Short mmCIF file of C-alpha atoms and ligand atoms in Angstrom, two decimals:
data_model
loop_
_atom_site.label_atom_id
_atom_site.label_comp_id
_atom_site.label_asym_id
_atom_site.label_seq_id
_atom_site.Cartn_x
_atom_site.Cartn_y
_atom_site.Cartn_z
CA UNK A 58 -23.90 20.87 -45.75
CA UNK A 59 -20.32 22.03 -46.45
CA UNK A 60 -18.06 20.32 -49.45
CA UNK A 61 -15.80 19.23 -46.75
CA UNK A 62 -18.59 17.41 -44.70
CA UNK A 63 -19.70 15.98 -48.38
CA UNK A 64 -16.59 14.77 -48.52
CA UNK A 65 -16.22 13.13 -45.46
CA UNK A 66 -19.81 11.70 -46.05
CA UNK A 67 -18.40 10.27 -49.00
CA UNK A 68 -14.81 9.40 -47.56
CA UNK A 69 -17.47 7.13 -44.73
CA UNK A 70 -19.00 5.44 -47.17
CA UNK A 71 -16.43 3.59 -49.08
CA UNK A 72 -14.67 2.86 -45.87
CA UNK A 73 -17.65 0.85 -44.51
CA UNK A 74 -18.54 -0.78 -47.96
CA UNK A 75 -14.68 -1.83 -47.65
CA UNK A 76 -14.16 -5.27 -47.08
CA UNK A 77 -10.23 -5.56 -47.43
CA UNK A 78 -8.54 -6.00 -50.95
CA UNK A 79 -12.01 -4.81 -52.59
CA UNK A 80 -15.37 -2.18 -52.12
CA UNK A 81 -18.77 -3.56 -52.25
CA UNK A 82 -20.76 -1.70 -54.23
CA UNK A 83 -23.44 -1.29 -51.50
CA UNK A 84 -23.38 -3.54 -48.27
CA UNK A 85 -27.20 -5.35 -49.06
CA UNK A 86 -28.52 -4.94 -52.50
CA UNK A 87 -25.05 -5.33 -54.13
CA UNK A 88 -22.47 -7.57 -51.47
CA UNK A 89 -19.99 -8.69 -53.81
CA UNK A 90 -17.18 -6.95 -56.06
CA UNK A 91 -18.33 -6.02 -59.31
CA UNK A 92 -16.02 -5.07 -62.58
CA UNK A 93 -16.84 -1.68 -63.03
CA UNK A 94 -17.86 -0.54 -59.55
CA UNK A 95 -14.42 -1.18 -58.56
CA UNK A 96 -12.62 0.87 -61.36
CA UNK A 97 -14.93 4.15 -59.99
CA UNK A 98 -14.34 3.23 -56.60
CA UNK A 99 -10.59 3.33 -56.91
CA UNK A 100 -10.57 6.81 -58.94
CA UNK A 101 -12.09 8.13 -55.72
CA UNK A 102 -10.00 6.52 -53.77
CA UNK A 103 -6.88 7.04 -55.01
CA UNK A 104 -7.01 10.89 -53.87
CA UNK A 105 -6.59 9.49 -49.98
CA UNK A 106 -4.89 6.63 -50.45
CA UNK A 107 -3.60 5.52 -54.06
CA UNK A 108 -1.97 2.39 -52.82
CA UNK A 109 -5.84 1.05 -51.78
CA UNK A 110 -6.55 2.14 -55.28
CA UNK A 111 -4.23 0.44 -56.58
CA UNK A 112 -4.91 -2.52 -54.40
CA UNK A 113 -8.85 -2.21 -55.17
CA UNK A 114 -7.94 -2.95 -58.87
CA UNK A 115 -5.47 -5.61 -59.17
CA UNK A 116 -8.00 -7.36 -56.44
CA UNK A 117 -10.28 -7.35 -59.86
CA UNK A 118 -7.55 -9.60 -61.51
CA UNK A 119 -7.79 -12.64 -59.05
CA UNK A 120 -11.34 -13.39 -61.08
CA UNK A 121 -9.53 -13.16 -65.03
CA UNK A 122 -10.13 -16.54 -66.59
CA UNK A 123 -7.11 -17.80 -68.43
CA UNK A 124 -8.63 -16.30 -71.80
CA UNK A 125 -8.08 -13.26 -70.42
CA UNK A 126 -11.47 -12.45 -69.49
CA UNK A 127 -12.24 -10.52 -67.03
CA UNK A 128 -15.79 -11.52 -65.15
CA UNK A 129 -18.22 -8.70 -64.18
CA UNK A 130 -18.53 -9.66 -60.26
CA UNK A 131 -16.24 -11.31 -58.02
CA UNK A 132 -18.59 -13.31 -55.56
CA UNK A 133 -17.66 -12.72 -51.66
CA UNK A 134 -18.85 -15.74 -49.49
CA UNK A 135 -21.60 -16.73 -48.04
CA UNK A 136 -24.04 -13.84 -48.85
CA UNK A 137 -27.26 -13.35 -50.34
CA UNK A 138 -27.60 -11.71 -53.72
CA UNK A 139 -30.50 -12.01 -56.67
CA UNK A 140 -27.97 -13.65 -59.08
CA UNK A 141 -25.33 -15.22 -56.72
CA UNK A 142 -22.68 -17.85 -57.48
CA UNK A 143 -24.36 -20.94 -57.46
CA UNK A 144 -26.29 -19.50 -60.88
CA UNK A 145 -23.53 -19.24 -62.63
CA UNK A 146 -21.42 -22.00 -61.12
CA UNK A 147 -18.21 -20.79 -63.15
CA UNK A 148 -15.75 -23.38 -61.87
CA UNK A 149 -17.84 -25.54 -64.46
CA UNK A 150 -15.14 -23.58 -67.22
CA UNK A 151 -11.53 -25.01 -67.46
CA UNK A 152 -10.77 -20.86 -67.87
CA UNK A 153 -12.31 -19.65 -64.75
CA UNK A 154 -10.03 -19.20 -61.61
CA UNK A 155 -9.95 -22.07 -58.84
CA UNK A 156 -9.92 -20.07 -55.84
CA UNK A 157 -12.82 -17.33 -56.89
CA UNK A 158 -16.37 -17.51 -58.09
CA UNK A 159 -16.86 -15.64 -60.43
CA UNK A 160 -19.85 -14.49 -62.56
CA UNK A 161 -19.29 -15.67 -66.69
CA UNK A 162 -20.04 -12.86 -68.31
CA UNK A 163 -17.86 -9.41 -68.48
CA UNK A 164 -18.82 -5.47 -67.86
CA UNK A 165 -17.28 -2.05 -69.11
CA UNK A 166 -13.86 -2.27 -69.65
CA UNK A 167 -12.81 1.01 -67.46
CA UNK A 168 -9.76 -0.93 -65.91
CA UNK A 169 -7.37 0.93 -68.21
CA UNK A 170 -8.45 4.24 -67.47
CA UNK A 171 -8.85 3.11 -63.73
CA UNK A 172 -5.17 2.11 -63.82
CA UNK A 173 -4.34 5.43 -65.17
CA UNK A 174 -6.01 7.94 -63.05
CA UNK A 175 -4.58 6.15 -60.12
CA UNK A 176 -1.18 6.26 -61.43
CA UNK A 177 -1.24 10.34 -61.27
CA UNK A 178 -1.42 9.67 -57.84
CA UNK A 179 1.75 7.41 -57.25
CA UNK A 180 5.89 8.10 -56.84
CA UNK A 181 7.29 7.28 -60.41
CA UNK A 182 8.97 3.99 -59.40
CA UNK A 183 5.26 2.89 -57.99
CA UNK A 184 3.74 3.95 -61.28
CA UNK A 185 5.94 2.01 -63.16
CA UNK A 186 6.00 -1.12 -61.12
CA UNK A 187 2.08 -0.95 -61.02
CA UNK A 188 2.26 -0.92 -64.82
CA UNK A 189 4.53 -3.69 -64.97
CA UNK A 190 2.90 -6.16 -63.20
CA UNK A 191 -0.61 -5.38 -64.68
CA UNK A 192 -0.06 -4.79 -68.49
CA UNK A 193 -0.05 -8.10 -69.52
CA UNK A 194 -3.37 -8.90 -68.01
CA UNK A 195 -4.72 -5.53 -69.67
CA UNK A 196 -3.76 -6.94 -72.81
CA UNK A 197 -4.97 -10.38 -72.46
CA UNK A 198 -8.13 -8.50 -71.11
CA UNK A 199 -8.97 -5.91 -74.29
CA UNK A 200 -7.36 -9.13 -76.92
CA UNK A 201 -10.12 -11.04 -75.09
CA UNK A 202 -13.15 -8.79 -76.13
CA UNK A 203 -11.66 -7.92 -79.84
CA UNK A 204 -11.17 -12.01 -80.31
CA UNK A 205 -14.37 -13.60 -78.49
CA UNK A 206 -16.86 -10.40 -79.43
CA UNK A 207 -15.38 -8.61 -82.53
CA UNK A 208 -14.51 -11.34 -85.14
CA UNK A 209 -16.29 -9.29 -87.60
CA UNK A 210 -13.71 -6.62 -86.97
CA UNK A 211 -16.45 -3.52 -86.56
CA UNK A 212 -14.43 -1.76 -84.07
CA UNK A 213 -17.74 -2.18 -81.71
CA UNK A 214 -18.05 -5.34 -79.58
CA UNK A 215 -20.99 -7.18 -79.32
CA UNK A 216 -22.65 -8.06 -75.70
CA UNK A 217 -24.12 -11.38 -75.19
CA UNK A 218 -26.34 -10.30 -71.82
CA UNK A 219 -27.87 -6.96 -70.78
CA UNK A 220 -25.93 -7.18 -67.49
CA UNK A 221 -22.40 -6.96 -69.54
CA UNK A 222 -23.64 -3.63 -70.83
CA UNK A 223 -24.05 -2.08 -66.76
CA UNK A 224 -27.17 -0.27 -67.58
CA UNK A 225 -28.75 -3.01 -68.47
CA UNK A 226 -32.29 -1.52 -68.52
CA UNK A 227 -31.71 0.79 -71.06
CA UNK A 228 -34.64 1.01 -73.52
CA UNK A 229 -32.88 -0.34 -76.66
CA UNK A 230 -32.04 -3.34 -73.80
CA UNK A 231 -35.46 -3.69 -72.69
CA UNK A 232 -36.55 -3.32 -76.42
CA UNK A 233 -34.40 -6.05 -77.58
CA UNK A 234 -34.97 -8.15 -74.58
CA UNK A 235 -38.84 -8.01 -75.12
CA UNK A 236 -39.05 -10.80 -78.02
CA UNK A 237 -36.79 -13.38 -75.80
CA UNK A 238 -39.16 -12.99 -73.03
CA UNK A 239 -40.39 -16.21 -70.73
CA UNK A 240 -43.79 -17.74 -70.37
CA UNK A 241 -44.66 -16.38 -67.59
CA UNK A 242 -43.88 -12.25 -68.41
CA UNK A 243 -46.30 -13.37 -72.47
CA UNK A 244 -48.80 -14.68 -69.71
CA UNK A 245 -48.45 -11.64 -67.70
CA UNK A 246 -48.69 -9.29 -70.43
CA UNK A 247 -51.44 -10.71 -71.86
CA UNK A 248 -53.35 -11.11 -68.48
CA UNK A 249 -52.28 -6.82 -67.95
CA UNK A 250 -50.85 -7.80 -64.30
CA UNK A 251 -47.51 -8.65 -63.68
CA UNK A 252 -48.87 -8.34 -59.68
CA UNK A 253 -47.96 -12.31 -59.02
CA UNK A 254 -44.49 -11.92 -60.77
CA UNK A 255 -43.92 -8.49 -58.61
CA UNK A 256 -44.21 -10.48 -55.51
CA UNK A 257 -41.54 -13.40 -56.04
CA UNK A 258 -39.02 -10.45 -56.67
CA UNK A 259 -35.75 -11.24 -53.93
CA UNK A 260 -34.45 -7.70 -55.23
CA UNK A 261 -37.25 -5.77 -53.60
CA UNK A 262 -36.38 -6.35 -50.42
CA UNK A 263 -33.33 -3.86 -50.43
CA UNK A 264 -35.36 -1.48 -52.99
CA UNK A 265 -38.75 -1.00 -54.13
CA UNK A 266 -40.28 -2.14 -57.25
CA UNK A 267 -40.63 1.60 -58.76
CA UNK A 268 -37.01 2.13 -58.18
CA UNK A 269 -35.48 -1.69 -59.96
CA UNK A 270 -36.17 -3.02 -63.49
CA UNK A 271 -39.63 -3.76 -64.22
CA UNK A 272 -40.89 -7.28 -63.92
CA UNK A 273 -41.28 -8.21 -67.51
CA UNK A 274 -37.38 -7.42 -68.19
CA UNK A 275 -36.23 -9.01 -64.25
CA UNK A 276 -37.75 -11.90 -65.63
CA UNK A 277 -36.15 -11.27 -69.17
CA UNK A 278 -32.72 -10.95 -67.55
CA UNK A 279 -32.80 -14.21 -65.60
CA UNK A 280 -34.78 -16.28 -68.97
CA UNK A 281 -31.84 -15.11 -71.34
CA UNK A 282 -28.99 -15.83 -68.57
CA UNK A 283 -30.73 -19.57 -68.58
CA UNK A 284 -30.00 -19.44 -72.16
CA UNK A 285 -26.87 -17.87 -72.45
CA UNK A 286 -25.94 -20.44 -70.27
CA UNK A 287 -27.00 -23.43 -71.95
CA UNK A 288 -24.84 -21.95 -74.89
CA UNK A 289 -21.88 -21.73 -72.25
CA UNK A 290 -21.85 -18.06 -72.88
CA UNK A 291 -20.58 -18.73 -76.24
CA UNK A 292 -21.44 -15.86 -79.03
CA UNK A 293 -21.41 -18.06 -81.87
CA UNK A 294 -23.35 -20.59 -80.10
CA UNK A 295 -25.91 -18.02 -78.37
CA UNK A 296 -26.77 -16.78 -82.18
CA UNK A 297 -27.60 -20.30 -83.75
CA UNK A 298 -29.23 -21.74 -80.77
CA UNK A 299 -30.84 -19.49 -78.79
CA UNK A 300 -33.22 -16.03 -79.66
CA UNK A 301 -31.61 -14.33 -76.37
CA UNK A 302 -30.81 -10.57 -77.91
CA UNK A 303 -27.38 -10.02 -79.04
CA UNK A 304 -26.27 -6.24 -79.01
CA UNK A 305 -22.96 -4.49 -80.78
CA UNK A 306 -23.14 -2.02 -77.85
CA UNK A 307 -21.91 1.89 -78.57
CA UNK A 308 -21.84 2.82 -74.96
CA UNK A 309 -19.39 -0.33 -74.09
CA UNK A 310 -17.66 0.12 -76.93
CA UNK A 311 -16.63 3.84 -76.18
CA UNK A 312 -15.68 3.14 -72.98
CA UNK A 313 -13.57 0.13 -74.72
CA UNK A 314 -12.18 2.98 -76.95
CA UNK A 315 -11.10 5.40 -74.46
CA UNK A 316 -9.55 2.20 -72.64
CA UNK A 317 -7.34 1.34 -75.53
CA UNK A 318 -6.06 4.85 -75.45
CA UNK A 319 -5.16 4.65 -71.71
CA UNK A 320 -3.44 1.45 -72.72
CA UNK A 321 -1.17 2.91 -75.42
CA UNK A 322 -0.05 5.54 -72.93
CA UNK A 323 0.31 3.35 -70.27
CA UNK A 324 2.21 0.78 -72.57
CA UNK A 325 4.74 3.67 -74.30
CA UNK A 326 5.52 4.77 -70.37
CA UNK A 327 6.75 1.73 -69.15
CA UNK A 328 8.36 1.00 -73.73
CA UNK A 329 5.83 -2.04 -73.80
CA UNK A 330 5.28 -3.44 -77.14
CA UNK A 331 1.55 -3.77 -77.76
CA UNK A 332 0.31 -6.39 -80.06
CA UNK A 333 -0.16 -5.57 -83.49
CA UNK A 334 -3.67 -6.67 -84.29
CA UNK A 335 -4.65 -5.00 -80.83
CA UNK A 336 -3.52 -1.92 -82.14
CA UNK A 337 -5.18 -2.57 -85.35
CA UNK A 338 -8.59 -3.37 -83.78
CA UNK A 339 -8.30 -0.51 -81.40
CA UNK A 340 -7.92 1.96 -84.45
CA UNK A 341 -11.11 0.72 -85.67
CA UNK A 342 -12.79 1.22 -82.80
CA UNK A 343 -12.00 4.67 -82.68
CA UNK A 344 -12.62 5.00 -86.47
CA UNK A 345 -16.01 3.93 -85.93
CA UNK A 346 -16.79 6.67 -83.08
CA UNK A 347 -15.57 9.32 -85.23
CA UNK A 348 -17.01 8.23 -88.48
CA UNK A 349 -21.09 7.50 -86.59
CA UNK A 350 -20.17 10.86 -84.71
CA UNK A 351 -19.62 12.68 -88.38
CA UNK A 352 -22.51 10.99 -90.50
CA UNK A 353 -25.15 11.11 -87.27
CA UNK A 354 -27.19 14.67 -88.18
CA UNK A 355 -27.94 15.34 -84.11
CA UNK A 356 -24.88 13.77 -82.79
CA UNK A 357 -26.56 10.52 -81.71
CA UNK A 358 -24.79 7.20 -82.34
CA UNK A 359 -26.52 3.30 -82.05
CA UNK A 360 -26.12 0.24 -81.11
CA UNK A 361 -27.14 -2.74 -83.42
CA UNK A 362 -29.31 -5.71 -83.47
CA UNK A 363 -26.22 -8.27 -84.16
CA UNK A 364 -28.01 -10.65 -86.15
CA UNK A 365 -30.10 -8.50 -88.42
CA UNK A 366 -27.66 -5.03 -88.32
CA UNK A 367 -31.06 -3.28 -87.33
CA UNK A 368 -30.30 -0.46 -85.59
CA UNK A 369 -31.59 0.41 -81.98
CA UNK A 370 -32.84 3.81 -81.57
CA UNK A 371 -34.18 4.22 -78.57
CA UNK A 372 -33.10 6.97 -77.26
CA UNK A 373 -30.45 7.05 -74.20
CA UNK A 374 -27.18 8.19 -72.80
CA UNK A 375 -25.86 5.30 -74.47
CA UNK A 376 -26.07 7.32 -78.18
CA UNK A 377 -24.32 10.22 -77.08
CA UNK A 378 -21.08 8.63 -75.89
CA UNK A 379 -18.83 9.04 -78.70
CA UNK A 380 -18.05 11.91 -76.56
CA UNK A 381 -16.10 9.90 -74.49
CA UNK A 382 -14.94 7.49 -76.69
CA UNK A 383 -12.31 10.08 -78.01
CA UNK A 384 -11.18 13.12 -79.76
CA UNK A 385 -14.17 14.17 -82.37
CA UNK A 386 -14.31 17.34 -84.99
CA UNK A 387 -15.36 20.29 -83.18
CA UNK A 388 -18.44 20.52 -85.11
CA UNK A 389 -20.04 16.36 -83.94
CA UNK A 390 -19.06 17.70 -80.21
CA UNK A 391 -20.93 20.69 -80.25
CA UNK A 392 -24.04 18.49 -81.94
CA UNK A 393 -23.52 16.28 -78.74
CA UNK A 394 -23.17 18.95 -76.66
CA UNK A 395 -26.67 20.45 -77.72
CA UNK A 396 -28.23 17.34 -76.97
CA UNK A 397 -27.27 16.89 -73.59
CA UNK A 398 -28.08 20.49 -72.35
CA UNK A 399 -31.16 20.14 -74.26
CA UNK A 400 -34.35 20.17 -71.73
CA UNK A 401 -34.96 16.77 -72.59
CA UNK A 402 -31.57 15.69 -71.26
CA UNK A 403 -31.15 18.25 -68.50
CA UNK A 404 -34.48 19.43 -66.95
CA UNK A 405 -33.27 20.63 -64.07
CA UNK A 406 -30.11 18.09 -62.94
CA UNK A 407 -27.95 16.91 -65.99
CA UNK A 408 -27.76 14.31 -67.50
CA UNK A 409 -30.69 12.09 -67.97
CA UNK A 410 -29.88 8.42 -68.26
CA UNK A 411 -33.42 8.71 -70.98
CA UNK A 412 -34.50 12.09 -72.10
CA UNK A 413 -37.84 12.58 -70.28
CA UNK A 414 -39.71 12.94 -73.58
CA UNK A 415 -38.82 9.26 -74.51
CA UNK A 416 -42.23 6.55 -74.02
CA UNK A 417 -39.61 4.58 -71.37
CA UNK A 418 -38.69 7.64 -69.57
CA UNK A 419 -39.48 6.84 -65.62
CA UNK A 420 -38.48 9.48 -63.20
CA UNK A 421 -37.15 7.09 -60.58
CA UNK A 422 -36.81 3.63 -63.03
CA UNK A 423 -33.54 1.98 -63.09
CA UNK A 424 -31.50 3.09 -65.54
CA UNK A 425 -34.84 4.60 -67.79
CA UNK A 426 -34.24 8.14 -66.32
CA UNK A 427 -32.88 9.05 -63.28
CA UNK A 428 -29.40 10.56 -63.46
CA UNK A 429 -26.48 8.44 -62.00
CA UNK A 430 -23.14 9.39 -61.33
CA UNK A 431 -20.86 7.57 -62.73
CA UNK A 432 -22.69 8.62 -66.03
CA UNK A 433 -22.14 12.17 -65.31
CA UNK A 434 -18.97 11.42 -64.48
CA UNK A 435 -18.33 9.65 -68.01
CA UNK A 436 -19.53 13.12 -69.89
CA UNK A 437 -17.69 15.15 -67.85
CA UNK A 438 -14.58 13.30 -68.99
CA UNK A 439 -15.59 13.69 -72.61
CA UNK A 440 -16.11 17.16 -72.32
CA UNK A 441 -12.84 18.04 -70.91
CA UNK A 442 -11.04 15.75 -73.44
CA UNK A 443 -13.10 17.29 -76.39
CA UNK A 444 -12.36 21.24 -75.43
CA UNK A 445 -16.10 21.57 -73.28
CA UNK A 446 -14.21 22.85 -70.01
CA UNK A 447 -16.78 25.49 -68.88
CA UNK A 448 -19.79 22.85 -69.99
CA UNK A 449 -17.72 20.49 -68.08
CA UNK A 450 -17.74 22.32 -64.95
CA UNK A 451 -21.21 23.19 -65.66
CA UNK A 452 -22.10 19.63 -65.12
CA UNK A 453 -19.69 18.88 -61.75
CA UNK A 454 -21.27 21.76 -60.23
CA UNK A 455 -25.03 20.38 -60.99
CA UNK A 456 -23.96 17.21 -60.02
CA UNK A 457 -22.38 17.91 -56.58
CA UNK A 458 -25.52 20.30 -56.16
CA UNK A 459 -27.87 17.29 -56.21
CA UNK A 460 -26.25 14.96 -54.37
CA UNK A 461 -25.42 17.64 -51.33
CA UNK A 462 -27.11 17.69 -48.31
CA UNK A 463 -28.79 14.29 -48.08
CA UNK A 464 -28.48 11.63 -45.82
CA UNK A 465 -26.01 9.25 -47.95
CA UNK A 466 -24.75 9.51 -51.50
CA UNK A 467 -27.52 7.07 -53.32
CA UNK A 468 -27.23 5.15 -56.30
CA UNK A 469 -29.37 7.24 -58.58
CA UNK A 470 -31.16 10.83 -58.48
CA UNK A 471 -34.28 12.11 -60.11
CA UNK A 472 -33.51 14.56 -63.24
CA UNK A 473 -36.94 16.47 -62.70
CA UNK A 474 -36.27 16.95 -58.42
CA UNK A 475 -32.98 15.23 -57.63
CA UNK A 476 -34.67 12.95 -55.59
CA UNK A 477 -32.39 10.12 -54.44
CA UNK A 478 -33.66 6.53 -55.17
CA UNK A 479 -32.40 2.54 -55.20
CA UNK A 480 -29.90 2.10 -52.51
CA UNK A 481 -28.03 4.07 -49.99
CA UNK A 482 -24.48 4.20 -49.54
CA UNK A 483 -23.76 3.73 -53.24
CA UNK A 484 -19.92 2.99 -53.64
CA UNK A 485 -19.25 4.90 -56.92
CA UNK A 486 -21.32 7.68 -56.03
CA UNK A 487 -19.31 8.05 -53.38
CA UNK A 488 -15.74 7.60 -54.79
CA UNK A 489 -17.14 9.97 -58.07
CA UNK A 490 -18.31 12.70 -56.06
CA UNK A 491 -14.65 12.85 -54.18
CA UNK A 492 -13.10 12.98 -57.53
CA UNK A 493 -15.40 15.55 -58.74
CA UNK A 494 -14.45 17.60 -55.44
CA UNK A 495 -10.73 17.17 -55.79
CA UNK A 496 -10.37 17.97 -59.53
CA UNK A 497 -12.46 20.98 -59.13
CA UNK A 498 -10.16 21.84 -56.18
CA UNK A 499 -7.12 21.69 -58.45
CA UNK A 500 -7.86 23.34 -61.43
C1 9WN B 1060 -26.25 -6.75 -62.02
C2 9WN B 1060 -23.43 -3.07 -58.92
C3 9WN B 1060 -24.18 -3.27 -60.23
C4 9WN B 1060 -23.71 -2.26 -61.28
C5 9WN B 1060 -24.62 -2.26 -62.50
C6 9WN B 1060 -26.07 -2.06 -62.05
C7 9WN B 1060 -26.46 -3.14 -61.05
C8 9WN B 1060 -26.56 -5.63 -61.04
C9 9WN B 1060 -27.96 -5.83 -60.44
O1 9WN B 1060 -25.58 -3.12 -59.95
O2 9WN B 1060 -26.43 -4.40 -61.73
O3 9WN B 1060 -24.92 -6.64 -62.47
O4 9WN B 1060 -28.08 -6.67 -59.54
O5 9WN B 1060 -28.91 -5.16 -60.87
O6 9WN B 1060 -26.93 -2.02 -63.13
O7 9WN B 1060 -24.22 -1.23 -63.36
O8 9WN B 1060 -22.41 -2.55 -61.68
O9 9WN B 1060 -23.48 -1.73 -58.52
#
């Protein structure tokens, strides 16, 4: 297969996931619009058409609740989906949007970033009328998660649901997640077969069992959204009431850091005045990257038990993404950088979402292995930005190596075979793998 037939593989795959303003992430397993899907979709897109781009993230925007919020899937109607609208039933919340459903909970904030890779792409004057009539609701956005998730004032923001953090099995997830587990997954465990659980599973009809989060945290996810509910996905409320994990999450908090860069550019373009306690808490944030980056001996950074300050180290992609959370001293890059071209972390195809010597490490388990793109896609960013060009392209070329020559981009690859596994015609695989095409192409 040619790079220009990969690219129009890829180019065919967001145009049939399109429906109108917004991309689904894939047309069964995933129908709806999700947060960060969207932001990925539109960097792809925006090489073809930058006015969809643009169009694919304010569509985002018609979900923000009036507290600035912004929810991590938009529900389309009338289709089926594991954890659809009715669940959440957010018009219950005076914030949430009247014409939208909308899920209650949020997802990596890459809007800002989004906003500013598509903007390369546009006429001045569309630039800065795209910035104009989106800033605000950036700000209300990143004032949202510093107020509602940062009180403490940390600099990292604390997730009240493994779903907010987008890799939501990730072992220090699945680790916190296993002491808030229901009933049925104690009974289950105790009894050694989760084989009755298995078989109630909706999910597994668009993937199979090996390939999607293991029973015992499926049935985690949905116990703790019950609770997070009852608590009306309040933080302060989840912690007194409830013993559903609460995470201050390193891998949403550096993409939260590189965001708040993005903003300050995009706000000193268009001579915005950014509030001053956002700036403040956005200077902490990246504080806090640089300082774990220095102190941590191998580069690896964690994320915290938020009630006890225990911290989580299981290892994952998660620890090494000060990387992309901003500039760091030469000398905590090149400790990342070992890491990740370590043979742990890049057997054969780079990176591993777990290193394959970790106990959770499953070749083809969701999000406890496999490589995905948009992760790839994350480093490669950090690498550039942190003066790893050649390991940089290193990684594209890997990356466009395994997903070549298959019958659809999928949502995740094997880092032992590149395999592909979960569903076909992944969205961000797609729009990622046209990005990583068209940068190359320019450099
Ligand atoms: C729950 C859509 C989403 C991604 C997440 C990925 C998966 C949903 C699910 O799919 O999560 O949000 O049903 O498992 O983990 O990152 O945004 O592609």
């Amino acid at each position: 297969m040619s790079q220009s037939d990969l690219l129009e593989q890829a180019k065919a795959i967001l145009k049939h996931n399109d429906f109108g303003a917004s991309t689904r992430p894939a047309p069964r397993l995933y129908p709806h619009q999700w947060l960060w899907d969207s932001c990925f979709i539109a960097i792809g897109l925006r090489h073809d058409d930058p006015k969809r781009a643009m169009t694919e993230i304010e569509s985002l925007f018609r979900g923000q609740w009036k507290n600035g919020m912004l929810p991590h899937i938009i529900f389309a109607d009338d289709v089926e989906y594991h954890a659809g609208p009715d669940m959440w039933a957010s018009k219950e919340y005076e914030d949430a949007p009247r014409d939208v459903q909308t899920s209650c909970i949020t997802q990596p904030p890459m809007v800002a970033e989004a906003v500013l890779k598509v903007a390369e792409k546009l006429s001045d004057e569309d630039r800065t009328a795209f910035y104009l009539r989106i800033i605000d609701k950036l700000v209300a956005y990143h004032t949202w998660l510093y107020r509602e998730r940062d009180s403490e004032k940390t600099g990292i923001v604390t997730l009240i649901h493994a779903w907010e953090c987008g890799t939501e099995d990730a072992p220090y997830w699945s680790k916190a997640m296993e002491a808030a587990a229901p009933d049925e997954v104690v009974q289950a465990r105790k009894n050694g077969s989760f084989v009755e659980l298995d078989a109630k599973r909706p999910d597994l009809k668009h993937a199979p069992l090996e390939q999607r989060p293991a029973s015992a945290d499926f049935y985690t996810l949905y116990h703790t959204f019950e609770l997070i509910k009852q608590a009306r996905f309040d933080l302060t409320t989840i912690r007194d009431d409830t013993a559903s994990p609460l995470i201050r999450d390193v891998f949403f908090s550096a993409v939260l850091s590189r965001a708040n860069d993005c903003l300050r550019q995009i706000a000193s373009d268009v001579g915005y005045g950014l509030p001053d306690d956002l700036l403040a808490a956005a200077e902490r944030t990246s504080d806090a990257f640089r300082r774990m980056a220095a102190e941590s001996n191998d580069g690896q950074v964690f994320s915290q038990d938020y009630r006890t300050g225990q911290l989580l180290k299981e290892a994952s992609i998660a620890n090494l993404m000060p990387l992309y959370a901003g500039s760091l001293r030469e000398n905590d890059v090149t400790k990342i950088a070992d890491i990740l071209t370590s043979p742990a972390y890049w057997p054969v195809n780079g990176v591993a979402t777990v290193p394959v010597d970790s106990p959770y490490y499953g070749e083809l388990r969701f999000w406890q292995g496999p490589v995905w793109i948009n992760t790839n896609w994350l480093i490669v960013e950090g690498l550039k930005r942190n003066g790893q060009a050649e390991l940089a392209k290193r990684l594209v070329g890997s990356t466009l190596a395994m997903v070549q020559g298959k019958d659809s981009l999928y949502e995740y690859y094997s880092a032992r075979t590149g395999q592909s596994a979960g569903t076909g015609n992944f969205s961000w695989s797609a729009a990622l793998t046209i990005d990583m095409i068209r940068c190359k192409d320019a450099e």
